[in-house]
């Protein structure tokens, strides 16, 4: 078994451990302030990169399923503002709402309030962070002009999170396919 450090775009370090005994399975877990990904030794560098991404996303999704409450959201918004916006965005309130079915989040700069759609709950942490950072940026810059997008460039997973949200939105527009046992002829 060998251990190889891998640079990551997330804040946690990623350590890849290869094993000659591991044949097909890939797994990952958190160990202190780093993420450990276990891979078969025979995997190529491209396969490793792909699987590290997949496993980081799975861990993030598992962690975000531990429901964040409104006070957790407010703390996370404060951390993101400090990290990516030099602490300039200071919302008066950050909360989950259930009345946003066409938006992921919204912001009222005059009140300093940020609302995130309940539909984000259970999505990977980096996606929720992106939406929070997006709304925090609106406290500083109205609209979606070049100045606004420059603020979001600091977040390394902006494009990935936007792609994830676009995929979810596209999947929601697909026609519903009955699950086995759900259709009229099943039963």
PDB file of N, CA, C and O in Angstrom, residues 83-143:
ATOM      1  N   UNK A  83     -13.639  34.495   4.161  1.00  0.00           N
ATOM      2  CA  UNK A  83     -12.681  33.788   3.319  1.00  0.00           C
ATOM      3  C   UNK A  83     -12.594  34.338   1.900  1.00  0.00           C
ATOM      4  O   UNK A  83     -11.504  34.443   1.341  1.00  0.00           O
ATOM      5  N   UNK A  84     -13.737  34.693   1.314  1.00  0.00           N
ATOM      6  CA  UNK A  84     -13.744  35.054  -0.103  1.00  0.00           C
ATOM      7  C   UNK A  84     -14.070  36.521  -0.390  1.00  0.00           C
ATOM      8  O   UNK A  84     -13.810  37.006  -1.489  1.00  0.00           O
ATOM      9  N   UNK A  85     -14.654  37.229   0.581  1.00  0.00           N
ATOM     10  CA  UNK A  85     -15.069  38.615   0.345  1.00  0.00           C
ATOM     11  C   UNK A  85     -14.457  39.568   1.372  1.00  0.00           C
ATOM     12  O   UNK A  85     -14.986  40.652   1.602  1.00  0.00           O
ATOM     13  N   UNK A  86     -13.376  39.145   1.998  1.00  0.00           N
ATOM     14  CA  UNK A  86     -12.679  39.953   3.003  1.00  0.00           C
ATOM     15  C   UNK A  86     -13.608  40.443   4.109  1.00  0.00           C
ATOM     16  O   UNK A  86     -13.385  41.513   4.687  1.00  0.00           O
ATOM     17  N   UNK A  87     -14.674  39.691   4.378  1.00  0.00           N
ATOM     18  CA  UNK A  87     -15.598  40.029   5.454  1.00  0.00           C
ATOM     19  C   UNK A  87     -16.513  41.206   5.161  1.00  0.00           C
ATOM     20  O   UNK A  87     -17.218  41.677   6.051  1.00  0.00           O
ATOM     21  N   UNK A  88     -16.524  41.684   3.917  1.00  0.00           N
ATOM     22  CA  UNK A  88     -17.320  42.869   3.583  1.00  0.00           C
ATOM     23  C   UNK A  88     -18.824  42.590   3.537  1.00  0.00           C
ATOM     24  O   UNK A  88     -19.619  43.492   3.780  1.00  0.00           O
ATOM     25  N   UNK A  89     -19.221  41.376   3.202  1.00  0.00           N
ATOM     26  CA  UNK A  89     -20.654  41.040   3.140  1.00  0.00           C
ATOM     27  C   UNK A  89     -21.093  40.585   4.528  1.00  0.00           C
ATOM     28  O   UNK A  89     -20.587  39.598   5.056  1.00  0.00           O
ATOM     29  N   UNK A  90     -22.023  41.323   5.120  1.00  0.00           N
ATOM     30  CA  UNK A  90     -22.495  41.023   6.474  1.00  0.00           C
ATOM     31  C   UNK A  90     -24.020  40.962   6.489  1.00  0.00           C
ATOM     32  O   UNK A  90     -24.681  41.974   6.718  1.00  0.00           O
ATOM     33  N   UNK A  91     -24.562  39.782   6.237  1.00  0.00           N
ATOM     34  CA  UNK A  91     -26.029  39.681   6.216  1.00  0.00           C
ATOM     35  C   UNK A  91     -26.635  39.844   7.615  1.00  0.00           C
ATOM     36  O   UNK A  91     -26.045  39.416   8.602  1.00  0.00           O
ATOM     37  N   UNK A  92     -27.818  40.457   7.659  1.00  0.00           N
ATOM     38  CA  UNK A  92     -28.549  40.583   8.921  1.00  0.00           C
ATOM     39  C   UNK A  92     -29.230  39.258   9.259  1.00  0.00           C
ATOM     40  O   UNK A  92     -29.377  38.912  10.428  1.00  0.00           O
ATOM     41  N   UNK A  93     -29.629  38.512   8.217  1.00  0.00           N
ATOM     42  CA  UNK A  93     -30.260  37.206   8.451  1.00  0.00           C
ATOM     43  C   UNK A  93     -29.984  36.286   7.262  1.00  0.00           C
ATOM     44  O   UNK A  93     -29.858  36.736   6.124  1.00  0.00           O
ATOM     45  N   UNK A  94     -29.873  35.005   7.575  1.00  0.00           N
ATOM     46  CA  UNK A  94     -29.706  33.961   6.567  1.00  0.00           C
ATOM     47  C   UNK A  94     -30.612  32.822   7.000  1.00  0.00           C
ATOM     48  O   UNK A  94     -30.513  32.352   8.138  1.00  0.00           O
ATOM     49  N   UNK A  95     -31.496  32.371   6.103  1.00  0.00           N
ATOM     50  CA  UNK A  95     -32.431  31.324   6.517  1.00  0.00           C
ATOM     51  C   UNK A  95     -32.898  30.492   5.322  1.00  0.00           C
ATOM     52  O   UNK A  95     -32.811  30.909   4.174  1.00  0.00           O
ATOM     53  N   UNK A  96     -33.382  29.291   5.651  1.00  0.00           N
ATOM     54  CA  UNK A  96     -34.007  28.407   4.673  1.00  0.00           C
ATOM     55  C   UNK A  96     -35.442  28.874   4.461  1.00  0.00           C
ATOM     56  O   UNK A  96     -36.096  29.314   5.413  1.00  0.00           O
ATOM     57  N   UNK A  97     -35.935  28.748   3.238  1.00  0.00           N
ATOM     58  CA  UNK A  97     -37.345  29.041   2.952  1.00  0.00           C
ATOM     59  C   UNK A  97     -37.913  27.938   2.067  1.00  0.00           C
ATOM     60  O   UNK A  97     -37.178  27.267   1.336  1.00  0.00           O
ATOM     61  N   UNK A  98     -39.210  27.756   2.140  1.00  0.00           N
ATOM     62  CA  UNK A  98     -39.867  26.709   1.346  1.00  0.00           C
ATOM     63  C   UNK A  98     -40.698  27.286   0.206  1.00  0.00           C
ATOM     64  O   UNK A  98     -41.360  26.548  -0.507  1.00  0.00           O
ATOM     65  N   UNK A  99     -40.659  28.601   0.006  1.00  0.00           N
ATOM     66  CA  UNK A  99     -41.479  29.212  -1.043  1.00  0.00           C
ATOM     67  C   UNK A  99     -40.681  29.585  -2.293  1.00  0.00           C
ATOM     68  O   UNK A  99     -41.160  30.341  -3.118  1.00  0.00           O
ATOM     69  N   UNK A 100     -39.472  29.077  -2.427  1.00  0.00           N
ATOM     70  CA  UNK A 100     -38.661  29.347  -3.622  1.00  0.00           C
ATOM     71  C   UNK A 100     -38.502  28.063  -4.415  1.00  0.00           C
ATOM     72  O   UNK A 100     -37.618  27.258  -4.133  1.00  0.00           O
ATOM     73  N   UNK A 101     -39.351  27.897  -5.395  1.00  0.00           N
ATOM     74  CA  UNK A 101     -39.286  26.678  -6.194  1.00  0.00           C
ATOM     75  C   UNK A 101     -38.665  26.907  -7.563  1.00  0.00           C
ATOM     76  O   UNK A 101     -38.441  25.955  -8.297  1.00  0.00           O
ATOM     77  N   UNK A 102     -38.385  28.168  -7.906  1.00  0.00           N
ATOM     78  CA  UNK A 102     -37.739  28.439  -9.186  1.00  0.00           C
ATOM     79  C   UNK A 102     -36.376  29.100  -9.019  1.00  0.00           C
ATOM     80  O   UNK A 102     -35.665  29.289  -9.985  1.00  0.00           O
ATOM     81  N   UNK A 103     -36.024  29.455  -7.787  1.00  0.00           N
ATOM     82  CA  UNK A 103     -34.721  30.056  -7.497  1.00  0.00           C
ATOM     83  C   UNK A 103     -34.021  29.215  -6.445  1.00  0.00           C
ATOM     84  O   UNK A 103     -34.667  28.600  -5.603  1.00  0.00           O
ATOM     85  N   UNK A 104     -32.696  29.268  -6.464  1.00  0.00           N
ATOM     86  CA  UNK A 104     -31.913  28.563  -5.446  1.00  0.00           C
ATOM     87  C   UNK A 104     -31.740  29.437  -4.213  1.00  0.00           C
ATOM     88  O   UNK A 104     -31.573  28.931  -3.110  1.00  0.00           O
ATOM     89  N   UNK A 105     -31.744  30.738  -4.418  1.00  0.00           N
ATOM     90  CA  UNK A 105     -31.580  31.660  -3.309  1.00  0.00           C
ATOM     91  C   UNK A 105     -32.009  33.045  -3.720  1.00  0.00           C
ATOM     92  O   UNK A 105     -32.213  33.326  -4.905  1.00  0.00           O
ATOM     93  N   UNK A 106     -32.161  33.914  -2.734  1.00  0.00           N
ATOM     94  CA  UNK A 106     -32.482  35.308  -3.021  1.00  0.00           C
ATOM     95  C   UNK A 106     -31.904  36.181  -1.920  1.00  0.00           C
ATOM     96  O   UNK A 106     -31.562  35.706  -0.834  1.00  0.00           O
ATOM     97  N   UNK A 107     -31.806  37.469  -2.235  1.00  0.00           N
ATOM     98  CA  UNK A 107     -31.174  38.411  -1.334  1.00  0.00           C
ATOM     99  C   UNK A 107     -31.921  39.735  -1.421  1.00  0.00           C
ATOM    100  O   UNK A 107     -32.310  40.157  -2.512  1.00  0.00           O
ATOM    101  N   UNK A 108     -32.128  40.365  -0.291  1.00  0.00           N
ATOM    102  CA  UNK A 108     -32.680  41.723  -0.248  1.00  0.00           C
ATOM    103  C   UNK A 108     -31.609  42.608   0.393  1.00  0.00           C
ATOM    104  O   UNK A 108     -31.501  42.669   1.628  1.00  0.00           O
ATOM    105  N   UNK A 109     -30.792  43.268  -0.445  1.00  0.00           N
ATOM    106  CA  UNK A 109     -29.673  44.053   0.088  1.00  0.00           C
ATOM    107  C   UNK A 109     -30.101  45.132   1.082  1.00  0.00           C
ATOM    108  O   UNK A 109     -29.407  45.357   2.077  1.00  0.00           O
ATOM    109  N   UNK A 110     -31.235  45.783   0.848  1.00  0.00           N
ATOM    110  CA  UNK A 110     -31.674  46.862   1.745  1.00  0.00           C
ATOM    111  C   UNK A 110     -31.904  46.338   3.160  1.00  0.00           C
ATOM    112  O   UNK A 110     -31.680  47.057   4.141  1.00  0.00           O
ATOM    113  N   UNK A 111     -32.349  45.087   3.271  1.00  0.00           N
ATOM    114  CA  UNK A 111     -32.589  44.482   4.584  1.00  0.00           C
ATOM    115  C   UNK A 111     -31.401  43.653   5.057  1.00  0.00           C
ATOM    116  O   UNK A 111     -31.330  43.263   6.224  1.00  0.00           O
ATOM    117  N   UNK A 112     -30.515  43.301   4.124  1.00  0.00           N
ATOM    118  CA  UNK A 112     -29.395  42.429   4.459  1.00  0.00           C
ATOM    119  C   UNK A 112     -29.825  40.993   4.684  1.00  0.00           C
ATOM    120  O   UNK A 112     -29.167  40.248   5.405  1.00  0.00           O
ATOM    121  N   UNK A 113     -30.930  40.599   4.048  1.00  0.00           N
ATOM    122  CA  UNK A 113     -31.442  39.237   4.272  1.00  0.00           C
ATOM    123  C   UNK A 113     -31.137  38.333   3.086  1.00  0.00           C
ATOM    124  O   UNK A 113     -31.203  38.748   1.932  1.00  0.00           O
ATOM    125  N   UNK A 114     -30.785  37.106   3.418  1.00  0.00           N
ATOM    126  CA  UNK A 114     -30.511  36.067   2.425  1.00  0.00           C
ATOM    127  C   UNK A 114     -31.424  34.896   2.720  1.00  0.00           C
ATOM    128  O   UNK A 114     -31.564  34.489   3.876  1.00  0.00           O
ATOM    129  N   UNK A 115     -32.050  34.368   1.672  1.00  0.00           N
ATOM    130  CA  UNK A 115     -32.918  33.205   1.794  1.00  0.00           C
ATOM    131  C   UNK A 115     -32.443  32.138   0.818  1.00  0.00           C
ATOM    132  O   UNK A 115     -32.173  32.441  -0.338  1.00  0.00           O
ATOM    133  N   UNK A 116     -32.322  30.909   1.308  1.00  0.00           N
ATOM    134  CA  UNK A 116     -31.938  29.779   0.458  1.00  0.00           C
ATOM    135  C   UNK A 116     -33.109  28.825   0.345  1.00  0.00           C
ATOM    136  O   UNK A 116     -33.786  28.525   1.336  1.00  0.00           O
ATOM    137  N   UNK A 117     -33.323  28.317  -0.856  1.00  0.00           N
ATOM    138  CA  UNK A 117     -34.399  27.359  -1.092  1.00  0.00           C
ATOM    139  C   UNK A 117     -34.133  26.052  -0.349  1.00  0.00           C
ATOM    140  O   UNK A 117     -33.010  25.538  -0.353  1.00  0.00           O
ATOM    141  N   UNK A 118     -35.181  25.513   0.222  1.00  0.00           N
ATOM    142  CA  UNK A 118     -35.086  24.218   0.910  1.00  0.00           C
ATOM    143  C   UNK A 118     -34.642  23.115  -0.044  1.00  0.00           C
ATOM    144  O   UNK A 118     -34.150  22.079   0.378  1.00  0.00           O
ATOM    145  N   UNK A 119     -34.789  23.337  -1.355  1.00  0.00           N
ATOM    146  CA  UNK A 119     -34.380  22.331  -2.349  1.00  0.00           C
ATOM    147  C   UNK A 119     -32.875  22.091  -2.340  1.00  0.00           C
ATOM    148  O   UNK A 119     -32.397  21.070  -2.828  1.00  0.00           O
ATOM    149  N   UNK A 120     -32.107  23.017  -1.754  1.00  0.00           N
ATOM    150  CA  UNK A 120     -30.654  22.840  -1.652  1.00  0.00           C
ATOM    151  C   UNK A 120     -30.266  21.860  -0.550  1.00  0.00           C
ATOM    152  O   UNK A 120     -29.148  21.330  -0.562  1.00  0.00           O
ATOM    153  N   UNK A 121     -31.157  21.630   0.383  1.00  0.00           N
ATOM    154  CA  UNK A 121     -30.839  20.744   1.498  1.00  0.00           C
ATOM    155  C   UNK A 121     -30.554  19.339   0.970  1.00  0.00           C
ATOM    156  O   UNK A 121     -31.302  18.811   0.170  1.00  0.00           O
ATOM    157  N   UNK A 122     -29.446  18.781   1.378  1.00  0.00           N
ATOM    158  CA  UNK A 122     -29.033  17.463   0.903  1.00  0.00           C
ATOM    159  C   UNK A 122     -28.095  17.515  -0.287  1.00  0.00           C
ATOM    160  O   UNK A 122     -27.542  16.495  -0.692  1.00  0.00           O
ATOM    161  N   UNK A 123     -27.906  18.701  -0.875  1.00  0.00           N
ATOM    162  CA  UNK A 123     -26.938  18.828  -1.978  1.00  0.00           C
ATOM    163  C   UNK A 123     -25.541  18.932  -1.381  1.00  0.00           C
ATOM    164  O   UNK A 123     -25.384  19.238  -0.201  1.00  0.00           O
ATOM    165  N   UNK A 124     -24.506  18.697  -2.199  1.00  0.00           N
ATOM    166  CA  UNK A 124     -23.132  18.785  -1.683  1.00  0.00           C
ATOM    167  C   UNK A 124     -22.847  20.152  -1.056  1.00  0.00           C
ATOM    168  O   UNK A 124     -23.378  21.175  -1.492  1.00  0.00           O
ATOM    169  N   UNK A 125     -22.001  20.133  -0.057  1.00  0.00           N
ATOM    170  CA  UNK A 125     -21.652  21.347   0.675  1.00  0.00           C
ATOM    171  C   UNK A 125     -21.133  22.446  -0.245  1.00  0.00           C
ATOM    172  O   UNK A 125     -21.456  23.625  -0.062  1.00  0.00           O
ATOM    173  N   UNK A 126     -20.323  22.088  -1.243  1.00  0.00           N
ATOM    174  CA  UNK A 126     -19.764  23.110  -2.133  1.00  0.00           C
ATOM    175  C   UNK A 126     -20.852  23.811  -2.935  1.00  0.00           C
ATOM    176  O   UNK A 126     -20.690  24.975  -3.317  1.00  0.00           O
ATOM    177  N   UNK A 127     -21.968  23.143  -3.190  1.00  0.00           N
ATOM    178  CA  UNK A 127     -23.080  23.757  -3.924  1.00  0.00           C
ATOM    179  C   UNK A 127     -23.784  24.773  -3.017  1.00  0.00           C
ATOM    180  O   UNK A 127     -24.059  25.907  -3.432  1.00  0.00           O
ATOM    181  N   UNK A 128     -24.057  24.385  -1.785  1.00  0.00           N
ATOM    182  CA  UNK A 128     -24.688  25.303  -0.832  1.00  0.00           C
ATOM    183  C   UNK A 128     -23.768  26.498  -0.590  1.00  0.00           C
ATOM    184  O   UNK A 128     -24.221  27.653  -0.569  1.00  0.00           O
ATOM    185  N   UNK A 129     -22.468  26.236  -0.459  1.00  0.00           N
ATOM    186  CA  UNK A 129     -21.507  27.329  -0.271  1.00  0.00           C
ATOM    187  C   UNK A 129     -21.546  28.287  -1.455  1.00  0.00           C
ATOM    188  O   UNK A 129     -21.498  29.506  -1.275  1.00  0.00           O
ATOM    189  N   UNK A 130     -21.618  27.743  -2.659  1.00  0.00           N
ATOM    190  CA  UNK A 130     -21.670  28.604  -3.840  1.00  0.00           C
ATOM    191  C   UNK A 130     -22.912  29.496  -3.818  1.00  0.00           C
ATOM    192  O   UNK A 130     -22.825  30.706  -4.057  1.00  0.00           O
ATOM    193  N   UNK A 131     -24.072  28.928  -3.523  1.00  0.00           N
ATOM    194  CA  UNK A 131     -25.305  29.721  -3.510  1.00  0.00           C
ATOM    195  C   UNK A 131     -25.224  30.784  -2.410  1.00  0.00           C
ATOM    196  O   UNK A 131     -25.596  31.942  -2.627  1.00  0.00           O
ATOM    197  N   UNK A 132     -24.715  30.410  -1.244  1.00  0.00           N
ATOM    198  CA  UNK A 132     -24.530  31.397  -0.175  1.00  0.00           C
ATOM    199  C   UNK A 132     -23.594  32.523  -0.609  1.00  0.00           C
ATOM    200  O   UNK A 132     -23.891  33.705  -0.419  1.00  0.00           O
ATOM    201  N   UNK A 133     -22.477  32.154  -1.221  1.00  0.00           N
ATOM    202  CA  UNK A 133     -21.511  33.148  -1.671  1.00  0.00           C
ATOM    203  C   UNK A 133     -22.113  34.030  -2.774  1.00  0.00           C
ATOM    204  O   UNK A 133     -21.877  35.244  -2.819  1.00  0.00           O
ATOM    205  N   UNK A 134     -22.911  33.435  -3.645  1.00  0.00           N
ATOM    206  CA  UNK A 134     -23.600  34.174  -4.704  1.00  0.00           C
ATOM    207  C   UNK A 134     -24.483  35.260  -4.067  1.00  0.00           C
ATOM    208  O   UNK A 134     -24.432  36.426  -4.454  1.00  0.00           O
ATOM    209  N   UNK A 135     -25.276  34.856  -3.077  1.00  0.00           N
ATOM    210  CA  UNK A 135     -26.177  35.818  -2.424  1.00  0.00           C
ATOM    211  C   UNK A 135     -25.394  36.834  -1.589  1.00  0.00           C
ATOM    212  O   UNK A 135     -25.748  38.017  -1.555  1.00  0.00           O
ATOM    213  N   UNK A 136     -24.339  36.399  -0.923  1.00  0.00           N
ATOM    214  CA  UNK A 136     -23.486  37.342  -0.192  1.00  0.00           C
ATOM    215  C   UNK A 136     -22.915  38.404  -1.129  1.00  0.00           C
ATOM    216  O   UNK A 136     -22.839  39.583  -0.779  1.00  0.00           O
ATOM    217  N   UNK A 137     -22.536  37.981  -2.331  1.00  0.00           N
ATOM    218  CA  UNK A 137     -21.983  38.917  -3.310  1.00  0.00           C
ATOM    219  C   UNK A 137     -23.014  39.969  -3.710  1.00  0.00           C
ATOM    220  O   UNK A 137     -22.667  41.120  -3.999  1.00  0.00           O
ATOM    221  N   UNK A 138     -24.293  39.585  -3.715  1.00  0.00           N
ATOM    222  CA  UNK A 138     -25.347  40.555  -4.036  1.00  0.00           C
ATOM    223  C   UNK A 138     -25.495  41.616  -2.944  1.00  0.00           C
ATOM    224  O   UNK A 138     -26.032  42.696  -3.207  1.00  0.00           O
ATOM    225  N   UNK A 139     -25.044  41.333  -1.738  1.00  0.00           N
ATOM    226  CA  UNK A 139     -25.052  42.378  -0.709  1.00  0.00           C
ATOM    227  C   UNK A 139     -24.063  43.484  -1.072  1.00  0.00           C
ATOM    228  O   UNK A 139     -24.202  44.623  -0.628  1.00  0.00           O
ATOM    229  N   UNK A 140     -23.070  43.138  -1.888  1.00  0.00           N
ATOM    230  CA  UNK A 140     -22.031  44.090  -2.278  1.00  0.00           C
ATOM    231  C   UNK A 140     -22.243  44.667  -3.666  1.00  0.00           C
ATOM    232  O   UNK A 140     -21.917  45.827  -3.916  1.00  0.00           O
ATOM    233  N   UNK A 141     -22.760  43.840  -4.578  1.00  0.00           N
ATOM    234  CA  UNK A 141     -22.923  44.259  -5.973  1.00  0.00           C
ATOM    235  C   UNK A 141     -24.288  43.787  -6.484  1.00  0.00           C
ATOM    236  O   UNK A 141     -24.536  42.582  -6.531  1.00  0.00           O
ATOM    237  N   UNK A 142     -25.170  44.725  -6.860  1.00  0.00           N
ATOM    238  CA  UNK A 142     -26.452  44.302  -7.420  1.00  0.00           C
ATOM    239  C   UNK A 142     -26.262  43.782  -8.848  1.00  0.00           C
ATOM    240  O   UNK A 142     -25.305  44.137  -9.521  1.00  0.00           O
ATOM    241  N   UNK A 143     -27.169  42.954  -9.292  1.00  0.00           N
ATOM    242  CA  UNK A 143     -27.114  42.451 -10.667  1.00  0.00           C
ATOM    243  C   UNK A 143     -26.038  41.410 -10.873  1.00  0.00           C
ATOM    244  O   UNK A 143     -25.351  40.988  -9.931  1.00  0.00           O
TER     245      UNK A 143
END
